[in-house]
mmCIF file of C-alpha atoms in Angstrom:
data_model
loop_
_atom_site.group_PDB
_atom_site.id
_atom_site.type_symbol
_atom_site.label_atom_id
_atom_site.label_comp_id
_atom_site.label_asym_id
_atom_site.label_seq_id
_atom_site.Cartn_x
_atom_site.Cartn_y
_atom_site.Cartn_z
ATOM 1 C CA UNK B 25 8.117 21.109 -8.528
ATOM 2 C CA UNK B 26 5.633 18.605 -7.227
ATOM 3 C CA UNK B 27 6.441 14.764 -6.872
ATOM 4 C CA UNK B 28 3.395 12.365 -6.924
ATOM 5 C CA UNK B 29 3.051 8.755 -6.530
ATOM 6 C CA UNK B 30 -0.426 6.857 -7.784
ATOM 7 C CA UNK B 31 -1.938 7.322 -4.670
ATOM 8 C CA UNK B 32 -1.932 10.900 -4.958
ATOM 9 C CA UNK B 33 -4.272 12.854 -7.913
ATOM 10 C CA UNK B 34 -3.496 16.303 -8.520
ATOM 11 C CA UNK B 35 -4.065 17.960 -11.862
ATOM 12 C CA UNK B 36 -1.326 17.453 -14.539
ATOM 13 C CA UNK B 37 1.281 20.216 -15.307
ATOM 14 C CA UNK B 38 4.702 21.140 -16.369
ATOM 15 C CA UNK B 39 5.786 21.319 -12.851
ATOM 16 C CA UNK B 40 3.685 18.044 -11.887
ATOM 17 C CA UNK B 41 6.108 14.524 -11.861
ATOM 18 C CA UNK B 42 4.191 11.422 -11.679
ATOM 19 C CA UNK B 43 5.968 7.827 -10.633
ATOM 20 C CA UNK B 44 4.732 4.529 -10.573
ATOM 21 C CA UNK B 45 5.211 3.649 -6.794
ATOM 22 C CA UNK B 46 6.092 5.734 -3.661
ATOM 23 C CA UNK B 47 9.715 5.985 -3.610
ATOM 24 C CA UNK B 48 9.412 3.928 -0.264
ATOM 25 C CA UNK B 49 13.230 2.586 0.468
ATOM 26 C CA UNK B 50 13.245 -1.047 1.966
ATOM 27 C CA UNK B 51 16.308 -1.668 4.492
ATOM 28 C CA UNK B 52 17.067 -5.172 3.200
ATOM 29 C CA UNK B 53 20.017 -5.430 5.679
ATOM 30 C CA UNK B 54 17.705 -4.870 8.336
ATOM 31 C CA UNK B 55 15.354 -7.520 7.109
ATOM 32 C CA UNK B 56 18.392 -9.856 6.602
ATOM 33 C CA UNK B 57 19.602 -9.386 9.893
ATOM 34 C CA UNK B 58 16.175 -9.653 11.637
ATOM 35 C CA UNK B 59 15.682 -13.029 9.224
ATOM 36 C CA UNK B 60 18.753 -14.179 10.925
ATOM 37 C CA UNK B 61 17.678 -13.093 14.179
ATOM 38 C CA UNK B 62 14.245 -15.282 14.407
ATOM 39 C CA UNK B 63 15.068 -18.115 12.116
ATOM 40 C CA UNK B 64 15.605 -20.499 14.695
ATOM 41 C CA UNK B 65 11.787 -19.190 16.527
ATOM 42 C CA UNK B 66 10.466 -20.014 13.081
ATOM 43 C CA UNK B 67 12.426 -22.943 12.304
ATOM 44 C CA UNK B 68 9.540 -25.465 13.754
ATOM 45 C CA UNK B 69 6.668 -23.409 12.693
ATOM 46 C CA UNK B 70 4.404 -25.386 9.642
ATOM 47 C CA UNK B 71 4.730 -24.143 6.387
ATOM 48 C CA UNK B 72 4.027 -22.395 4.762
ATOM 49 C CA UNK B 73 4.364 -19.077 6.558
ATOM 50 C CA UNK B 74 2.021 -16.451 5.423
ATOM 51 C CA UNK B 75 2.254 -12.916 6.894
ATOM 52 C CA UNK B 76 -0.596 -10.960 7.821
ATOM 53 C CA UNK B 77 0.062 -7.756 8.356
ATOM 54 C CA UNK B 78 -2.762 -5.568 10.070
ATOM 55 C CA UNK B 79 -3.084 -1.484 9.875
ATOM 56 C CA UNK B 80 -6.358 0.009 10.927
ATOM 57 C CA UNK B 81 -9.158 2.328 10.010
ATOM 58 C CA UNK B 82 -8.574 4.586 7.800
ATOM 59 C CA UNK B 83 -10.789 7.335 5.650
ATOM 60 C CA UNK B 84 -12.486 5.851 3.753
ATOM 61 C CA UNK B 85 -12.169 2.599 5.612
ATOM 62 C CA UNK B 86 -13.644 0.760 8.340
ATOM 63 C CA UNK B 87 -12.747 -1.978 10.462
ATOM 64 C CA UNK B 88 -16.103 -3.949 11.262
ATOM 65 C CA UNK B 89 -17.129 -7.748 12.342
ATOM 66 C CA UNK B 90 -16.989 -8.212 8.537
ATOM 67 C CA UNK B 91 -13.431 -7.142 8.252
ATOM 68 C CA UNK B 92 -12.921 -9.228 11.429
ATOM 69 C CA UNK B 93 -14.829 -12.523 9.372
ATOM 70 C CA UNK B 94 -12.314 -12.148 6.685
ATOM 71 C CA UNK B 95 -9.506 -12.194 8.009
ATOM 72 C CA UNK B 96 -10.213 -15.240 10.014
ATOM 73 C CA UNK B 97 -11.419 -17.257 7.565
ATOM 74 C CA UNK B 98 -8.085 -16.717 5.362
ATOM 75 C CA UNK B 99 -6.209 -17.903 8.923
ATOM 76 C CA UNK B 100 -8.236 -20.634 8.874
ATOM 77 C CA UNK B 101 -7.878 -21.182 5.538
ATOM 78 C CA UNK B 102 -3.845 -21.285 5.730
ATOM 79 C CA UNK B 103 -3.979 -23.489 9.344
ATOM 80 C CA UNK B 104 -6.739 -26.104 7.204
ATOM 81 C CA UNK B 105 -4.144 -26.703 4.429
ATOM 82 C CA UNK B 106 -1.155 -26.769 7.482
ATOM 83 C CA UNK B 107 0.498 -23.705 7.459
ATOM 84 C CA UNK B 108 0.859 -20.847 9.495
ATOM 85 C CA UNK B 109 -0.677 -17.777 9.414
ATOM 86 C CA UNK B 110 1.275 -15.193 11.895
ATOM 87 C CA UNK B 111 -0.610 -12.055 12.106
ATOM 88 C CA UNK B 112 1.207 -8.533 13.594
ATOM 89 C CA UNK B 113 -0.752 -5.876 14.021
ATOM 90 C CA UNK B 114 0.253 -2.316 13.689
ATOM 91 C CA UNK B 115 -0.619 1.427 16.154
ATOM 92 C CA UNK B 116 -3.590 1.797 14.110
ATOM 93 C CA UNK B 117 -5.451 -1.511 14.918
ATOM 94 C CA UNK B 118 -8.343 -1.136 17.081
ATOM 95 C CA UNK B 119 -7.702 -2.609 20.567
ATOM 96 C CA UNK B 120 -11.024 -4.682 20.350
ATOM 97 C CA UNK B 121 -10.266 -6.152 16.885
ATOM 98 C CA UNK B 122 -7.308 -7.759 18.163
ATOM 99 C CA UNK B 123 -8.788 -9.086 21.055
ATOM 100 C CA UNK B 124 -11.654 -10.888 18.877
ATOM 101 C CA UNK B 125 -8.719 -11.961 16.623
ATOM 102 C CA UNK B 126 -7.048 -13.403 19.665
ATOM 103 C CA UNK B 127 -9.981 -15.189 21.062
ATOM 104 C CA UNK B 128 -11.042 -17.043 17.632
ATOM 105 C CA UNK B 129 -8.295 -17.072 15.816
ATOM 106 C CA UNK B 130 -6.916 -21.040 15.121
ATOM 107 C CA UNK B 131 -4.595 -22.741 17.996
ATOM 108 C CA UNK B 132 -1.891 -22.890 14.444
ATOM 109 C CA UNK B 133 -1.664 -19.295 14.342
ATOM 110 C CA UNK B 134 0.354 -16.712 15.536
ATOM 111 C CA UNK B 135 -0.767 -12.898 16.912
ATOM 112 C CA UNK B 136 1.449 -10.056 17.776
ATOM 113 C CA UNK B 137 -0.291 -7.209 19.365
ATOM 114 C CA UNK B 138 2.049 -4.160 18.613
ATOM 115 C CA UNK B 139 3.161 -1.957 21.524
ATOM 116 C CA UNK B 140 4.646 0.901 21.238
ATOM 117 C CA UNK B 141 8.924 0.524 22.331
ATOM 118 C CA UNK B 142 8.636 -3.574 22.199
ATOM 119 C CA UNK B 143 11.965 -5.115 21.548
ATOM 120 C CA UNK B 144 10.619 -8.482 20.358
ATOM 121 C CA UNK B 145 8.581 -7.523 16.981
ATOM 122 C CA UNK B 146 8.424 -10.041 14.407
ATOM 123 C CA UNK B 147 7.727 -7.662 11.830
ATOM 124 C CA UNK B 148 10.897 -7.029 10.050
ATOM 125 C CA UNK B 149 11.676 -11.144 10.089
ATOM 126 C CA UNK B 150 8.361 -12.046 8.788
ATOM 127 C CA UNK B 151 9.459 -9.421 5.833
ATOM 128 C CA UNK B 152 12.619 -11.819 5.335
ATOM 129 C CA UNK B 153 11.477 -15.287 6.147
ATOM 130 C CA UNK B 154 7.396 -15.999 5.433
ATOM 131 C CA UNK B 155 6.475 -17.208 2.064
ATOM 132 C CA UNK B 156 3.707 -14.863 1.502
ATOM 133 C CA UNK B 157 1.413 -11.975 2.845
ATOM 134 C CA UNK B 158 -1.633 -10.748 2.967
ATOM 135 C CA UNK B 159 -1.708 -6.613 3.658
ATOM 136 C CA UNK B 160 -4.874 -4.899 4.714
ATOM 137 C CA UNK B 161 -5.184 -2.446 1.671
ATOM 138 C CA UNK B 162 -4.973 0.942 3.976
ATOM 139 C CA UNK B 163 -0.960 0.305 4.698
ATOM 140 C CA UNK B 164 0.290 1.859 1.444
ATOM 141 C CA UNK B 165 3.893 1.739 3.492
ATOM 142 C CA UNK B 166 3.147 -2.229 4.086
ATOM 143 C CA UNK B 167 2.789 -3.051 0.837
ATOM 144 C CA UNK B 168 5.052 -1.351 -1.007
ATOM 145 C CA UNK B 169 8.023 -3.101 1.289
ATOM 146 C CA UNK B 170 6.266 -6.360 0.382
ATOM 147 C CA UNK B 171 6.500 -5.487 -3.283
ATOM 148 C CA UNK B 172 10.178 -4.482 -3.563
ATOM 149 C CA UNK B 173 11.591 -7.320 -1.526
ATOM 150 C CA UNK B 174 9.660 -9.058 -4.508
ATOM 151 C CA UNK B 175 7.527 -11.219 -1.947
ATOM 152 C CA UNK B 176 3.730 -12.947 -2.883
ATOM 153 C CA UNK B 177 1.588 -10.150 -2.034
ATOM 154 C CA UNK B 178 -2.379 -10.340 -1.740
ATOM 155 C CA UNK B 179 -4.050 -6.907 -0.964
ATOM 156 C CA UNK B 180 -7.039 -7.313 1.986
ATOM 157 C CA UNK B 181 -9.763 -5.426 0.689
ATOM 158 C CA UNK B 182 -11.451 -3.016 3.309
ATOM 159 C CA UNK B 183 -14.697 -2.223 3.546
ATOM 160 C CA UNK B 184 -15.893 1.353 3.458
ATOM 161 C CA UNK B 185 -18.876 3.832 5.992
ATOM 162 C CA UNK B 186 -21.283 5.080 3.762
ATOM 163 C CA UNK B 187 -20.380 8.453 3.706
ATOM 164 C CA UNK B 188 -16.396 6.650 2.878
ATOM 165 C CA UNK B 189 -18.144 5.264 -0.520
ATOM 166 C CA UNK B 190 -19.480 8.464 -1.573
ATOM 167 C CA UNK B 191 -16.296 10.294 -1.171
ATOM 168 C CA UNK B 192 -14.928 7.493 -2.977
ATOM 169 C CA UNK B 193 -16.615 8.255 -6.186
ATOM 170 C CA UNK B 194 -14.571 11.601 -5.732
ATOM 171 C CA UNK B 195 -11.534 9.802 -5.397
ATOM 172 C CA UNK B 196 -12.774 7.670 -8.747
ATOM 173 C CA UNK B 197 -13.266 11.478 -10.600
ATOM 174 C CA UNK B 198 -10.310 12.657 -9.465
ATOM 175 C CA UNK B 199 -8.584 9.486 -10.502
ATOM 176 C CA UNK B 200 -10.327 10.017 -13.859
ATOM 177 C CA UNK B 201 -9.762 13.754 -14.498
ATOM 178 C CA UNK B 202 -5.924 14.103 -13.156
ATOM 179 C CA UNK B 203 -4.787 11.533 -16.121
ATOM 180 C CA UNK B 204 -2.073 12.721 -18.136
ATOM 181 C CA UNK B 205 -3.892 14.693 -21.440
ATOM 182 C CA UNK B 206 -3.447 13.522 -24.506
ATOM 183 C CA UNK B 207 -4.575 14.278 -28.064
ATOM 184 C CA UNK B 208 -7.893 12.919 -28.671
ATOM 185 C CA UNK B 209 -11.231 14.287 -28.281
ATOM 186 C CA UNK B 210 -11.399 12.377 -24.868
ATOM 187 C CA UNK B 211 -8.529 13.778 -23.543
ATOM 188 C CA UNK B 212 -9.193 16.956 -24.932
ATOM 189 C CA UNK B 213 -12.718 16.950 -23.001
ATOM 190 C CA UNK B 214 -11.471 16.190 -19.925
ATOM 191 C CA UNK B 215 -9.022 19.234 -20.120
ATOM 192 C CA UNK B 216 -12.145 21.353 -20.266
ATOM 193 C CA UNK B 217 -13.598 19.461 -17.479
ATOM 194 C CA UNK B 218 -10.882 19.808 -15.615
ATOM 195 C CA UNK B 219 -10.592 23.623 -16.208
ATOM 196 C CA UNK B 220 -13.926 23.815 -15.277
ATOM 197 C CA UNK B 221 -14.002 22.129 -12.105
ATOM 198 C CA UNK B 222 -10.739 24.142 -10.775
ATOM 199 C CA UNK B 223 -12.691 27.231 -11.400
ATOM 200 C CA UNK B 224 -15.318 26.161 -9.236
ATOM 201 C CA UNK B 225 -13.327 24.880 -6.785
ATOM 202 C CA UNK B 226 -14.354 21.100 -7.258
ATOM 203 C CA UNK B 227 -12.180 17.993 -7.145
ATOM 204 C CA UNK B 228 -9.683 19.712 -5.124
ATOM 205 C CA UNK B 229 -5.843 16.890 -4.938
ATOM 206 C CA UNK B 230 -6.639 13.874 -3.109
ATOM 207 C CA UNK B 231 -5.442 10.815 -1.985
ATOM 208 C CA UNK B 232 -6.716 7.407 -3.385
ATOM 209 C CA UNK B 233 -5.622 4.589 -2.065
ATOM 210 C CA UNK B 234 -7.408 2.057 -4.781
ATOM 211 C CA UNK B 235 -5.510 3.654 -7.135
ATOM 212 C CA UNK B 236 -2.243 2.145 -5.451
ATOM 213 C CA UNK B 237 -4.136 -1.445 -5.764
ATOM 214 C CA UNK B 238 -4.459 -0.953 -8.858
ATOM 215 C CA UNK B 239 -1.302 -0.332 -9.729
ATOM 216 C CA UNK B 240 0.169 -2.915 -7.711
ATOM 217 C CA UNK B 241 -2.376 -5.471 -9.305
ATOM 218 C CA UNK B 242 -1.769 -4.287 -13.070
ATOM 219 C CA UNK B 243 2.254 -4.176 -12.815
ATOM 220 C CA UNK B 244 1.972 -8.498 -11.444
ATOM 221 C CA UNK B 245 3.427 -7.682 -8.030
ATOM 222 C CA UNK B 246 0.038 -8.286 -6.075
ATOM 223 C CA UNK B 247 -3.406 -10.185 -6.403
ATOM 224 C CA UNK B 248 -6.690 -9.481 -4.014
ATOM 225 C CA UNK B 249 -6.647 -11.532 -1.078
ATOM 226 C CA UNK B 250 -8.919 -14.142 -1.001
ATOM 227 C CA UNK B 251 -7.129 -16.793 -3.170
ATOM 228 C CA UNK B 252 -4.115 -18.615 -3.833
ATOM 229 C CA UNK B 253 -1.247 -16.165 -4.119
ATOM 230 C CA UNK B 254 1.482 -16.450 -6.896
ATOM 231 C CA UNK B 255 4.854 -14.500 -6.560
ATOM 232 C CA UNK B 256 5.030 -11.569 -8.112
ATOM 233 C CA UNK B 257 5.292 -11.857 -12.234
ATOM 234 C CA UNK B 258 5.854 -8.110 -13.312
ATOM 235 C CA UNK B 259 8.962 -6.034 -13.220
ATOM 236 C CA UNK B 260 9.601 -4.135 -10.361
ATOM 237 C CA UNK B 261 10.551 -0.365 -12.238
ATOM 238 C CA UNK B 262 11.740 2.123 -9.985
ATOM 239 C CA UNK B 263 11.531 5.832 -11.089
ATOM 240 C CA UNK B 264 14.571 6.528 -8.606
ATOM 241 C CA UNK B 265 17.017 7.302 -11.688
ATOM 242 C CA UNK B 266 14.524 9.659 -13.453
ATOM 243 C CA UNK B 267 13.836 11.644 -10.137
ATOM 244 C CA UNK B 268 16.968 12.033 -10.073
ATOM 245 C CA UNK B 269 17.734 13.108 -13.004
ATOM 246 C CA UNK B 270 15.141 15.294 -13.192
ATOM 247 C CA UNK B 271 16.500 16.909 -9.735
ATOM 248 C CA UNK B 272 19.594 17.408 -11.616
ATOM 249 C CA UNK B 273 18.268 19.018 -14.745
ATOM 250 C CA UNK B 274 16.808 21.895 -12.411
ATOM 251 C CA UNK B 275 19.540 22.347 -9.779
ATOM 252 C CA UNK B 276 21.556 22.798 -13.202
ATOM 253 C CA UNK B 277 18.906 25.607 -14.205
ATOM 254 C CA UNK B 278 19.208 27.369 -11.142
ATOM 255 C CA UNK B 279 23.317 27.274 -11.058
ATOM 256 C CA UNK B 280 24.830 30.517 -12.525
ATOM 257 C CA UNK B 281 26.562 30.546 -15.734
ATOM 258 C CA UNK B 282 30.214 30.500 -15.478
ATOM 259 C CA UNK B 283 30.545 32.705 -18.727
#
């Protein structure tokens, strides 16, 4: 039996279980504690508080001076209206990008370079005490924490290589052709499609990470960075019970009969 989130598109089938969101578990006490932790260090910090949380390149995503552009300008954007924007970066982020970061970036803000066994990361108290973040839209992890702890949650749109926005239009047909079937005549043609392509060896499972934007976007719990950003307005569903259930129903297959 296969589990797949949004992000991942893989043909349909009776042994195939789609979910709405990665089954990502948030420690909550963890963030509480580290809230507690740094609230003082943030007590005298302007409001309000927006997280920035920073991954790296990815396929098919680049960090470039435009990526670099962006992200300044919503710092500067935050420190203009007199709040805070605190940046953290993560093991994936370029070592030059965050030097460029640190040499423009407003005297309000606030940049934490991650290394690797650092006792004093921020990262877990900006989850508990900032009023809103902005995720670069690579970190699937990143913002589906943000999400459950219910937190105002803009997605940073990366750009992509050339070659990355060709293989997204595979990611797009793939997106397109592993939909659930149905009974229509659409749905019924891109059955055949689908046959077709796994014949040839086309369209092989892949991993889209727009999709998870999407979803994210459709459901309320996140906007596109760039704007103001609301809290979250949609339910947060988790599949949790059904997996489990669903584990359940075949461990109970598998069990002998007791007749």
């Amino acid at each position: 039996r296969i589990l797949v989130g949004p992000e991942t598109q893989i043909p349909p089938g009776p042994k195939v279980m789609k979910i709405g969101l990665p089954l990502l578990k948030v420690d909550e006490a963890k963030v509480r504690t580290a809230a507690a932790e740094w609230q003082s260090r943030f007590a005298d910090l302007p409001r309000p508080l927006v997280g920035m949380l920073i991954g790296g390149p990815t396929n098919p995503f680049v960090f470039n001076a435009d990526v670099t552009r962006r992200i300044l300008a919503i710092a500067e954007q935050v420190a203009a209206e007199g709040g805070t924007p605190y940046l953290t970066t993560s093991p994936r982020t370029p070592a030059e990008f965050t030097e460029e970061l640190r040499s423009k970036l407003p005297s309000a803000a606030r940049l934490l370079e991650w290394r690797r066994g650092a006792a004093d990361n921020p990262y877990h108290a900006l989850l508990g005490l900032a009023d809103s973040f902005v995720v670069t839209g690579e970190s699937i992890s990143m913002l589906i924490e943000v999400a459950k702890l219910r937190r105002p949650l803009a997605i940073f749109p990366l750009p992509m290589s050339r070659l990355g926005a060709l293989d997204q239009l595979r990611r797009n047909a793939a997106r397109w052709l592993y939909q659930p079937d149905g009974q229509n005549q659409r749905d019924q043609l891109r059955a055949g499609i689908r046959r077709v392509a796994g014949t040839l060896y086309l369209l092989p499972h892949t991993r889209d990470f727009l999709a998870v934007h999407k979803t994210l976007i459709e459901q309320g719990l996140a906007v596109t960075a760039g704007g103001a950003i609301p809290p979250p307005s949609g339910e947060l569903n988790s599949d949790l019970p059904r997996v489990v259930a669903r584990i359940h129903e075949l461990v109970d297959r598998l069990e002998p009969s007791s007749d």
